[in-house]
Coordinates of C-alpha atoms in Angstrom, one line a residue:
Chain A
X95 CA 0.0 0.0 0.0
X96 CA 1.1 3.4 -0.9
X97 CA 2.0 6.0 1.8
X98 CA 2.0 9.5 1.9
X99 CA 4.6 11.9 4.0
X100 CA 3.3 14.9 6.2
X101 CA 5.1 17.1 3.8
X102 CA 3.0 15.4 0.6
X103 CA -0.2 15.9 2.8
X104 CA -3.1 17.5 0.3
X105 CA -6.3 18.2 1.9
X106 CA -8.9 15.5 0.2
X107 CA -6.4 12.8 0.3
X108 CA -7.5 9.9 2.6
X109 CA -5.1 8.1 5.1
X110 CA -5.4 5.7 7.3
X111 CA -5.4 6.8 10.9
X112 CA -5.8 4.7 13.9
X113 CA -7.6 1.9 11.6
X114 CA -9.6 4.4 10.2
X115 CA -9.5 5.5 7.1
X116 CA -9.6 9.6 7.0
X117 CA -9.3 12.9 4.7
X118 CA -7.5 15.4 5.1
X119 CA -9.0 18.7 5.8
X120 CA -6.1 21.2 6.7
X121 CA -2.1 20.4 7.3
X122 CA -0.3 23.5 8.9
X123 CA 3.4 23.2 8.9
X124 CA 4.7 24.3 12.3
X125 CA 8.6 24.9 13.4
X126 CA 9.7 26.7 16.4
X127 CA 13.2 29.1 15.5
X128 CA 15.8 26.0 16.0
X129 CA 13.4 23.2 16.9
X130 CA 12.2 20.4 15.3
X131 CA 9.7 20.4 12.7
X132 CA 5.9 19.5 12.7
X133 CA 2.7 19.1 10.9
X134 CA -0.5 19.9 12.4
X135 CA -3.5 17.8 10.5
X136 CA -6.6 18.4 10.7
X137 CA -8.5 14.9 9.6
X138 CA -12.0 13.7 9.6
X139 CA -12.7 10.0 10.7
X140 CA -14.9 9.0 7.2
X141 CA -16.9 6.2 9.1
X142 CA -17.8 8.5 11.8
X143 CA -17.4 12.0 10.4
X144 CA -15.8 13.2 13.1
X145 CA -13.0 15.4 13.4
X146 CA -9.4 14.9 14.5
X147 CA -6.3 16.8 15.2
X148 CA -3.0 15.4 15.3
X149 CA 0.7 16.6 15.4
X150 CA 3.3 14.3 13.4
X151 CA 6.9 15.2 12.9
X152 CA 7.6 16.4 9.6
X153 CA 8.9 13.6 7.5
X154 CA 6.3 10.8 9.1
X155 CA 4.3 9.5 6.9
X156 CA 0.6 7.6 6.9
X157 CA -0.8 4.7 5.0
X158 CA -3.0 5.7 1.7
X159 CA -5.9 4.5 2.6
X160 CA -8.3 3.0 -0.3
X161 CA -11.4 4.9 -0.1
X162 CA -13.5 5.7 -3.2
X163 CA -16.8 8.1 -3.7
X164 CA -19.2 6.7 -5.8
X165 CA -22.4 8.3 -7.3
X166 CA -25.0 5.7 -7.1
X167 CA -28.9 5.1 -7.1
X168 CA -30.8 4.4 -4.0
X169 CA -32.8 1.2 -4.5
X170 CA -34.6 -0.2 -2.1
X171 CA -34.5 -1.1 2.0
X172 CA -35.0 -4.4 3.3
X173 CA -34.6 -3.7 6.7
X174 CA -31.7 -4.2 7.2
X175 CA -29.5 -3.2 4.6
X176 CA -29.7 -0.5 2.0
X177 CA -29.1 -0.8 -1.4
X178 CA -27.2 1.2 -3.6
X179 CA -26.5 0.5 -7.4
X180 CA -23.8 2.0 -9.9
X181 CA -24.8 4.3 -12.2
X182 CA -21.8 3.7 -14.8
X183 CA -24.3 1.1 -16.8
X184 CA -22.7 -1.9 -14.9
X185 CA -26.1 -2.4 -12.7
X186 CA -23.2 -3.4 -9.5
X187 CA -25.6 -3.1 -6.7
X188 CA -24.3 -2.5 -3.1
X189 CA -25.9 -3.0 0.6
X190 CA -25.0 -0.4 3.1
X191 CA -25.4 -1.3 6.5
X192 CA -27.5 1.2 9.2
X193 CA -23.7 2.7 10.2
X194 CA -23.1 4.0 6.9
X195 CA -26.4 5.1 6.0
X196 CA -26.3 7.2 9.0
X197 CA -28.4 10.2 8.8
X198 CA -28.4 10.1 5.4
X199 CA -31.8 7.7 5.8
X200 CA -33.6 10.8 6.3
X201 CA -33.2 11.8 3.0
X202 CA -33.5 9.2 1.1
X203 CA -35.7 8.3 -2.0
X204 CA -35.5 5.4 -4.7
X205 CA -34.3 6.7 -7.9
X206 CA -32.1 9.8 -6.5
X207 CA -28.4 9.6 -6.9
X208 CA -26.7 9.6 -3.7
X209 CA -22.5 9.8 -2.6
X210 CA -21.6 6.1 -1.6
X211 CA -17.8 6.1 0.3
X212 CA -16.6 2.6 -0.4
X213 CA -13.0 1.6 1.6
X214 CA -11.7 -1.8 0.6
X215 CA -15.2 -2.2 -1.8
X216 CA -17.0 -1.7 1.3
X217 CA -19.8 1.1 1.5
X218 CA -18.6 3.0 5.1
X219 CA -21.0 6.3 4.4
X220 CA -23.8 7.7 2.3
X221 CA -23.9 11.1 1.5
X222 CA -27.2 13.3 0.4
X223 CA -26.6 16.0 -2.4
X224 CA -27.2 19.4 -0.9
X225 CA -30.7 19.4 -1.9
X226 CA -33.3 16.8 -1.8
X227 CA -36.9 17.0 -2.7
X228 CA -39.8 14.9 -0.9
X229 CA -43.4 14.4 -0.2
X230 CA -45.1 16.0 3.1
X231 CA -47.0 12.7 4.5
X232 CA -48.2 14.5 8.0
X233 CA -48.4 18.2 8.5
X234 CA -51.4 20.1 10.8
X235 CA -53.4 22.3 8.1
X236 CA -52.5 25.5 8.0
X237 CA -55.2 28.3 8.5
X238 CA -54.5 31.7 6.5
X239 CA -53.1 34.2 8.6
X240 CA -52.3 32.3 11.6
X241 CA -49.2 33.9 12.3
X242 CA -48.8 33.0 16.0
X243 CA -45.8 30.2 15.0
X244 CA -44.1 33.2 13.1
X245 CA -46.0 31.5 10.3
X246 CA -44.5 28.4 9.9
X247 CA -45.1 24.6 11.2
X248 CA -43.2 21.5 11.2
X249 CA -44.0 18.5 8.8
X250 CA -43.1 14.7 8.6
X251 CA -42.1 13.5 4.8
X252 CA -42.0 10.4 3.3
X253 CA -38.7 9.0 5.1
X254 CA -39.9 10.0 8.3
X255 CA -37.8 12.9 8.8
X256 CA -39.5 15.9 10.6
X257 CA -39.1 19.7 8.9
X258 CA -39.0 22.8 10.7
X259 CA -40.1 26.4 8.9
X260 CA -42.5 25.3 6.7
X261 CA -44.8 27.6 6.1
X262 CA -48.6 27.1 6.7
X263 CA -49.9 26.7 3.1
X264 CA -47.8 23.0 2.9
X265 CA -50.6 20.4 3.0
X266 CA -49.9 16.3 2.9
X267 CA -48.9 15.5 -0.5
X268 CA -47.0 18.5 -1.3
X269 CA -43.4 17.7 -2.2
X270 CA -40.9 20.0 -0.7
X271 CA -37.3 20.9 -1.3
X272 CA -35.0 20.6 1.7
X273 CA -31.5 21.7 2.2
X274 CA -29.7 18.2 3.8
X275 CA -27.0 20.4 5.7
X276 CA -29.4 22.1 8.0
X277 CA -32.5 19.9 7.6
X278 CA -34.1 23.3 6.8
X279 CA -37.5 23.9 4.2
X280 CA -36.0 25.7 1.2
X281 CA -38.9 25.8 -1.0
X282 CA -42.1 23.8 -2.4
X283 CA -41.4 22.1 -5.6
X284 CA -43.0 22.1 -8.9
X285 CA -44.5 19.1 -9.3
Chain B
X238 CA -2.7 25.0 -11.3
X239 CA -0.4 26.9 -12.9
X240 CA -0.8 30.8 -12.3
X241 CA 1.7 33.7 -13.8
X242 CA -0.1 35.9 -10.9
X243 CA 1.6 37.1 -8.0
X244 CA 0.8 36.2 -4.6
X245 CA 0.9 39.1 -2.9
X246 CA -1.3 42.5 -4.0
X247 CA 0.4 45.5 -5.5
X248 CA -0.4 47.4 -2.5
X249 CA 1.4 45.0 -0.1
X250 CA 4.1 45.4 -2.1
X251 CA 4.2 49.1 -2.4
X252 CA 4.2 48.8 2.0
X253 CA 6.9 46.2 1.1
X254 CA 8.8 48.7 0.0
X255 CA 8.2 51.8 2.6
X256 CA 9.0 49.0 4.9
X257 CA 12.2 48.5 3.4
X258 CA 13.0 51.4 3.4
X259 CA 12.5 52.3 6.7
X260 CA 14.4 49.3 8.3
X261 CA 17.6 51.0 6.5
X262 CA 16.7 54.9 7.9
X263 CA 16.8 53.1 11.6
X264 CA 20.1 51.9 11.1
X265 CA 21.5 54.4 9.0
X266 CA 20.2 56.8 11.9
X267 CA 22.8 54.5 14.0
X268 CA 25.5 54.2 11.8
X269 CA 25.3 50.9 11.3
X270 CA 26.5 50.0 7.8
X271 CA 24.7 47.8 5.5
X272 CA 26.7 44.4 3.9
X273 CA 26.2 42.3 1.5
X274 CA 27.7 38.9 1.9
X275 CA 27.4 35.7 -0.3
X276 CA 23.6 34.1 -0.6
X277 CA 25.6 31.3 -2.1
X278 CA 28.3 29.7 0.0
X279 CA 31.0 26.6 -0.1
X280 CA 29.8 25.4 3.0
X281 CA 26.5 25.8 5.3
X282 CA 25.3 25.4 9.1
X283 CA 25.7 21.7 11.2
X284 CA 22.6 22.8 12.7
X285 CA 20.5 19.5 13.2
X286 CA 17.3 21.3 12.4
X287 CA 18.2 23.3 9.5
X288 CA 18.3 21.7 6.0
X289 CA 20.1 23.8 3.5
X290 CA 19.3 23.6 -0.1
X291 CA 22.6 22.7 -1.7
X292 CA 23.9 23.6 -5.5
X293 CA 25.9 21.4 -7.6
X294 CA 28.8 22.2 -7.6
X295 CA 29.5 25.4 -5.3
X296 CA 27.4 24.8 -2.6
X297 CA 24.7 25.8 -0.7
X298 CA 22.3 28.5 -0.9
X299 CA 22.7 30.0 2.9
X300 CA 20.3 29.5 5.5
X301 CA 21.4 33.1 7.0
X302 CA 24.7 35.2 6.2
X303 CA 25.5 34.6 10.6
X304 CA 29.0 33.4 9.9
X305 CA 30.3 35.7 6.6
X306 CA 28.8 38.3 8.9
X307 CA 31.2 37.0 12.0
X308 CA 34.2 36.8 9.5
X309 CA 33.9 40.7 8.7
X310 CA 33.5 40.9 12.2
X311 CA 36.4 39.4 13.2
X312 CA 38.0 41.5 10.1
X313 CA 37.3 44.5 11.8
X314 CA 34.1 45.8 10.9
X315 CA 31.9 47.5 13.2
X316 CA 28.3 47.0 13.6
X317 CA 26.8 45.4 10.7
X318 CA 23.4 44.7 9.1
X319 CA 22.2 42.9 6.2
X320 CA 18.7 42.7 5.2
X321 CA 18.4 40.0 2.0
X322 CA 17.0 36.5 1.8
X323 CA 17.5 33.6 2.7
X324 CA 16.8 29.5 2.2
X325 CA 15.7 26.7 4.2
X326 CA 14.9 23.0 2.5
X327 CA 11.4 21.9 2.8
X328 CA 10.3 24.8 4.5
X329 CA 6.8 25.6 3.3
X330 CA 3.5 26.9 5.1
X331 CA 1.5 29.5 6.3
X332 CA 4.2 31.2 8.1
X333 CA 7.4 29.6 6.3
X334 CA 8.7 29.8 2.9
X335 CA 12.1 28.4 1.9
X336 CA 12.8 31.3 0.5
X337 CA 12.2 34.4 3.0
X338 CA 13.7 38.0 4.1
X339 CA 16.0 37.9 6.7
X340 CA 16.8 40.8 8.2
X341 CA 20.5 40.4 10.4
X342 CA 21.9 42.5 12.7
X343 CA 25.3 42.8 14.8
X344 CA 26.7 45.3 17.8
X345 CA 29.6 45.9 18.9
X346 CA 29.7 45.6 22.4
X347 CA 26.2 45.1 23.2
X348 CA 24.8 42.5 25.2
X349 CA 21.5 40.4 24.8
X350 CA 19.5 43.0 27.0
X351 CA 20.5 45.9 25.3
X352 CA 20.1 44.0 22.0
X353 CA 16.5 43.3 22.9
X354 CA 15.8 47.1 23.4
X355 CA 17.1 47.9 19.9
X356 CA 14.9 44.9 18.3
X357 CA 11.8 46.3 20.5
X358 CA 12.5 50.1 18.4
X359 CA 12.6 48.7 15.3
X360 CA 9.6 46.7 15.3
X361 CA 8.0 50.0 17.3
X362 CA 8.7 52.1 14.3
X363 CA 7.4 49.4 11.7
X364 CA 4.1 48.3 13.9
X365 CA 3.7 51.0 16.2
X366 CA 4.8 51.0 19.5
X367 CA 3.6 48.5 21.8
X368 CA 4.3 47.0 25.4
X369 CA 6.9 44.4 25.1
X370 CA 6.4 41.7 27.9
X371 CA 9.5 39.1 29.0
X372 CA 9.5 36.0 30.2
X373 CA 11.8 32.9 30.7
X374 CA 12.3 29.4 28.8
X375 CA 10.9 28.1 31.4
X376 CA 8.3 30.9 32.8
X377 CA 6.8 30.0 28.9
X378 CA 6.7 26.0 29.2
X379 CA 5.3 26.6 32.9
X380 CA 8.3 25.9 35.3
X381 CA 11.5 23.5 34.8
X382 CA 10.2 20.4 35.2
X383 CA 9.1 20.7 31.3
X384 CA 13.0 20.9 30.6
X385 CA 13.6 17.3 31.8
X386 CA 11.3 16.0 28.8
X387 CA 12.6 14.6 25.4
X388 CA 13.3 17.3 22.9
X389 CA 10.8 16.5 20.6
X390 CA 8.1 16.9 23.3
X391 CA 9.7 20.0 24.8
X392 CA 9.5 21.6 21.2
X393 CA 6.0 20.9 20.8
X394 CA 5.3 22.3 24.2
X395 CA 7.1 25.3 22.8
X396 CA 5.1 25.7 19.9
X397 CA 1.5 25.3 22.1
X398 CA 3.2 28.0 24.8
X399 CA 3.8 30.7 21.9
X400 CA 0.5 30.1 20.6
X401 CA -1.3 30.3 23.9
X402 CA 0.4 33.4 24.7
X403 CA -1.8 35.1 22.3
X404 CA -2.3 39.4 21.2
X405 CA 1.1 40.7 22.4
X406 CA 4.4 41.3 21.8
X407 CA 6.4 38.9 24.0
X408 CA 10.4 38.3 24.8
X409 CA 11.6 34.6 25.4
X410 CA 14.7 34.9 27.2
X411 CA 17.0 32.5 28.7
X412 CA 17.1 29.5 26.8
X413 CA 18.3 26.1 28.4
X414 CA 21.8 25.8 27.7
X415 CA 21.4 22.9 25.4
X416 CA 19.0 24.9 23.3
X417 CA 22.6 27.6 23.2
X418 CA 23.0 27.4 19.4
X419 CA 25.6 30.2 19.3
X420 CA 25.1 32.2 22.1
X421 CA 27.1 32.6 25.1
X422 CA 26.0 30.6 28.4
X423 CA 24.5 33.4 31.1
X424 CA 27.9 34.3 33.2
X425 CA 27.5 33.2 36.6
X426 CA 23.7 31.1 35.6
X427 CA 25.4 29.0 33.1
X428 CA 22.2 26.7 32.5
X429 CA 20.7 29.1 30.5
X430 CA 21.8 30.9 27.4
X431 CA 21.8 34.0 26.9
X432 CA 19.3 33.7 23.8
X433 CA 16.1 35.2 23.2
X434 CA 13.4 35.4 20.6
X435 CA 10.9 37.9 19.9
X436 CA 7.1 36.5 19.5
X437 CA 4.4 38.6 18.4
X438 CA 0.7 38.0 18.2
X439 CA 2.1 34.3 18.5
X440 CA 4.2 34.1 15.3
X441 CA 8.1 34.3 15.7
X442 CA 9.5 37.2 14.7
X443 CA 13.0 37.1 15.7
X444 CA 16.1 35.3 17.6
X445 CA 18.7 37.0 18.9
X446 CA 22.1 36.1 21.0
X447 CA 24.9 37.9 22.9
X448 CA 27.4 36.2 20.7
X449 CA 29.7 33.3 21.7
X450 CA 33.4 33.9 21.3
X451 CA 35.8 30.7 21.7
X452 CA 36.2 28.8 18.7
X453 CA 36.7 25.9 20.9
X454 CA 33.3 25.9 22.4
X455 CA 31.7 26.7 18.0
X456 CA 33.4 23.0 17.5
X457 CA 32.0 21.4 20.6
X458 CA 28.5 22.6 19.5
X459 CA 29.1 21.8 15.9
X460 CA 30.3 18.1 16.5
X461 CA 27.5 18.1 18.9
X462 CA 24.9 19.3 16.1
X463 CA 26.8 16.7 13.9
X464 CA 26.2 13.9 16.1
X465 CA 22.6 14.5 16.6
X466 CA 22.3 14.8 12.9
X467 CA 23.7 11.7 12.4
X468 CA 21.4 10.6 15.2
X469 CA 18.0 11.3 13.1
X470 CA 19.6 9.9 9.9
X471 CA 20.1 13.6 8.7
X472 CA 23.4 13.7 6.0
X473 CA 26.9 15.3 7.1
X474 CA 27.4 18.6 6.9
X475 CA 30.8 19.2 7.2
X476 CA 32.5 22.3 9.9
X477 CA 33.2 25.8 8.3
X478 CA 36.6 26.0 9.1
X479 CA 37.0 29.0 7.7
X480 CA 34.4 30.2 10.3
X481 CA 36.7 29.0 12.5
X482 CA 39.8 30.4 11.7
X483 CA 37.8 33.8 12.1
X484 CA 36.9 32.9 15.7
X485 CA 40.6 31.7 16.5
X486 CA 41.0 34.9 14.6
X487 CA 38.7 36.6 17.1
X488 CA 35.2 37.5 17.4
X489 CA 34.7 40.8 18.9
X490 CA 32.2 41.1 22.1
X491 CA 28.8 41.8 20.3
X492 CA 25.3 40.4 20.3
X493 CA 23.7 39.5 17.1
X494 CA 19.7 38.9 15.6
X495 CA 17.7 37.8 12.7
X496 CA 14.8 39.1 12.4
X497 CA 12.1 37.6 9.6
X498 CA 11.0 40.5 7.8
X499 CA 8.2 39.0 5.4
X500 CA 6.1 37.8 8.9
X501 CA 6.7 41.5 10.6
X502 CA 5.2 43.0 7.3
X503 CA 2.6 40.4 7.5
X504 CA 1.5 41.9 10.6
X505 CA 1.7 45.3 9.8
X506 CA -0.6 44.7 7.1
X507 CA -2.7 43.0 9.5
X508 CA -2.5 39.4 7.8
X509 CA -2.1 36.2 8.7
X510 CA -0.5 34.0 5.8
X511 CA 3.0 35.3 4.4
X512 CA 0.8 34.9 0.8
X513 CA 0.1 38.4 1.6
X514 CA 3.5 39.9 1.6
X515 CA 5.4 37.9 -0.7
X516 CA 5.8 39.3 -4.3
X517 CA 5.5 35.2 -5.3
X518 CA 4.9 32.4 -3.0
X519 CA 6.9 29.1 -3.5
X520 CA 3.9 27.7 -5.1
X521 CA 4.4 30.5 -8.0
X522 CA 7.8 30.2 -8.9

């Protein structure tokens, strides 16, 4: 396996940290006046998205780690996996377990193209584009002028997830466009 | 990506220049006399934590003009300063480049204190002035117990300690003797060097030293440098005798500083990535 050395370190290249295979977000090179050399990194953990800082000595290096993003098309859920399938024309289908799929369930709907991570071939996280759209299944009806909320109210679509700030006109069976990195209504979609 | 641009904005390099300028008014106001030695010498520092950048077949490119400056020195000269670059191998990051501004001063007869006065008027004039604070190796890395760790630990404590100190311009004074480099040990408190470093606003400006003299004690330290060089698995560097031969020669009592001017323009501009002051970055060349 390839490795990289802190001085070759490129935020978006994944390593393998502890086990866990990473990208890089930031690398700061660091030297006091007549002291030794470092490199601060800044990585996140790719199976749990969570952020790590670490100082190496300049020179060390890290294992490449073999981690792939994938476009592909959300299938189906047989719950207990959920399945993915290639979109390069090869029909490859791929079952992501609940740790991968993460929060990413909320958002899901057959058909749409979603970011699979694959390390080693196997799927470690799921990924929503920035925008989904999808269909209000529970949401109190709205009365005209009811402004006490600030005008807004919370609704359940088809995944289960729950929306905040949606305003009162929504009704069930409206299909609503939702930014995935705040869980926020954006807008109600032409259908 | 390839990009023809420069790095740095016209403006910032228009304050480049009144900077410049006024580093040589402060010492022509002193009569200290500007020198320009060789960026491009036969041999280069032992210094296990300095890699020079060497060219086939004359060299290196020098990682400061310290000991050309401490042959004219020893020649005679009176105070000297020399403000030019300098290069350091695999060097690279927000606040390094291997290329940089060094600006290098020497006085006859002064000692690290009185040294430190004089750096503290010339960044006044360039920044402003400001309050300078002082405070020990080991005030820094929070008593001396820190000193009894492994080097590589007590340099990353270093770094965290410079960071932590935060807005301000700060003195580190008193380095542990085995952190010397060329200065003299304290007379009569010879654990501690009589070495210092100006940090401001957490970023290292400058490192300054009332000089050593005996050529004896320059190749102690330099087989010492040698041997931890070989140590890490870093290549020879071979002793300057001709450095030397100027300190058997004689070195005159005098205390001496570098000072990295792209980072003090970087904060007089307010920034915080030497992008902003330099004309093209390594990434441009």
């Amino acid at each position: 396996m390839a490795s990289y050395s802190t001085n070759e370190f490129r935020s978006g290249m994944k390593v393998m940290l502890d086990g866990d295979p990473c990208s890089i977000l930031e690398n700061e090179f660091v030297k006091p006046g007549k002291g030794q050399a470092f490199n601060r990194v800044k990585l996140r953990n790719l199976k749990n998205g969570r952020v790590w800082e670490r100082t190496f000595k300049s020179g060390e290096s890290l294992d490449a780690a073999d981690v792939m993003d994938l476009d592909m098309e959300y299938l189906y859920e047989d719950g207990e996996f959920w399945h993915f399938m290639k979109t390069d024309g090869s029909y490859e289908q791929i079952a992501a377990a609940a740790a991968a799929v993460a929060d990413c369930k909320d958002w899901l709907k057959e058909q749409d193209v979603y970011q699979v991570t694959l390390w080693n071939d196997d799927p470690i996280a799921v990924s929503p584009p920035n925008f989904v759209e999808l269909e209000v299944t529970d949401t109190d009806p709205g009365l005209k002028g009811d402004t006490a909320n600030g005008g807004t109210k919370p609704a359940t679509l088809s995944t289960g997830a729950t929306v905040k700030g949606v305003p009162l006109f929504i009704n069930i069976g409206d299909v609503l466009k939702v930014d995935t990195r705040t869980g926020e209504y954006v807008s109600r979609a032409k259908s | 990506m390839l990009t023809w641009r420069p790095s740095a904005s016209l403006a910032a390099l228009r304050e480049r220049s009144r900077c410049l300028g006024q580093i040589r008014a402060f010492f022509a106001a002193r009569d200290v006399v500007e020198v320009q030695t060789p960026m491009l010498g036969a041999r280069t520092v032992t210094d296990a934590e300095v890699e020079s950048i060497a060219v086939h077949p004359y060299g290196f490119l020098q990682t400061s003009p310290e000991y050309y400056m401490k042959r004219l020195l020893a020649a005679g000269a009176a105070s000297i300063y020399q403000l030019g670059p300098a290069f350091r191998h695999e060097e690279s990051g927000r606040l390094h480049n291997s290329e940089f501004t060094l600006l290098e001063w020497y006085r006859l007869g002064f000692d690290d204190r009185q040294l430190m006065q004089e750096v503290a008027e010339l960044v006044d004039d360039v920044l402003g002035r400001g309050s300078y604070t002082s405070l020990t190796y080991s005030e820094l890395l929070g008593g001396v117990d820190a000193l009894k760790l492994e080097r590589d630990e007590i340099d990353l404590k270093f770094v965290a300690a410079i960071e932590r100190l935060g807005q301000g311009r700060f003195f580190i004074t008193d380095y542990p003797a085995d952190q010397a480099a060329l200065a003299r040990l304290r007379p009569g408190h010879e654990d501690v060097a009589a070495r210092f470093e100006l940090v401001i606003d957490g970023v290292e400006i400058a490192n300054g030293y009332w000089e050593l003299q005996s050529a004896a004690e320059h190749r102690r330290r330099f087989q010492a440098d040698r041997d931890r060089r070989a140590q890490l698995d870093r290549s020879d560097v071979l002793v300057d005798e001709c450095f030397i031969q100027a300190l058997e020669h004689g070195l005159p009592d005098c205390a001496g500083v570098a000072l990295g001017v792209d980072r003090l323009l970087m904060l007089a501009l307010g920034e915080t990535s030497l992008d902003a002051v330099l004309a093209f970055r390594l990434d441009r060349i």
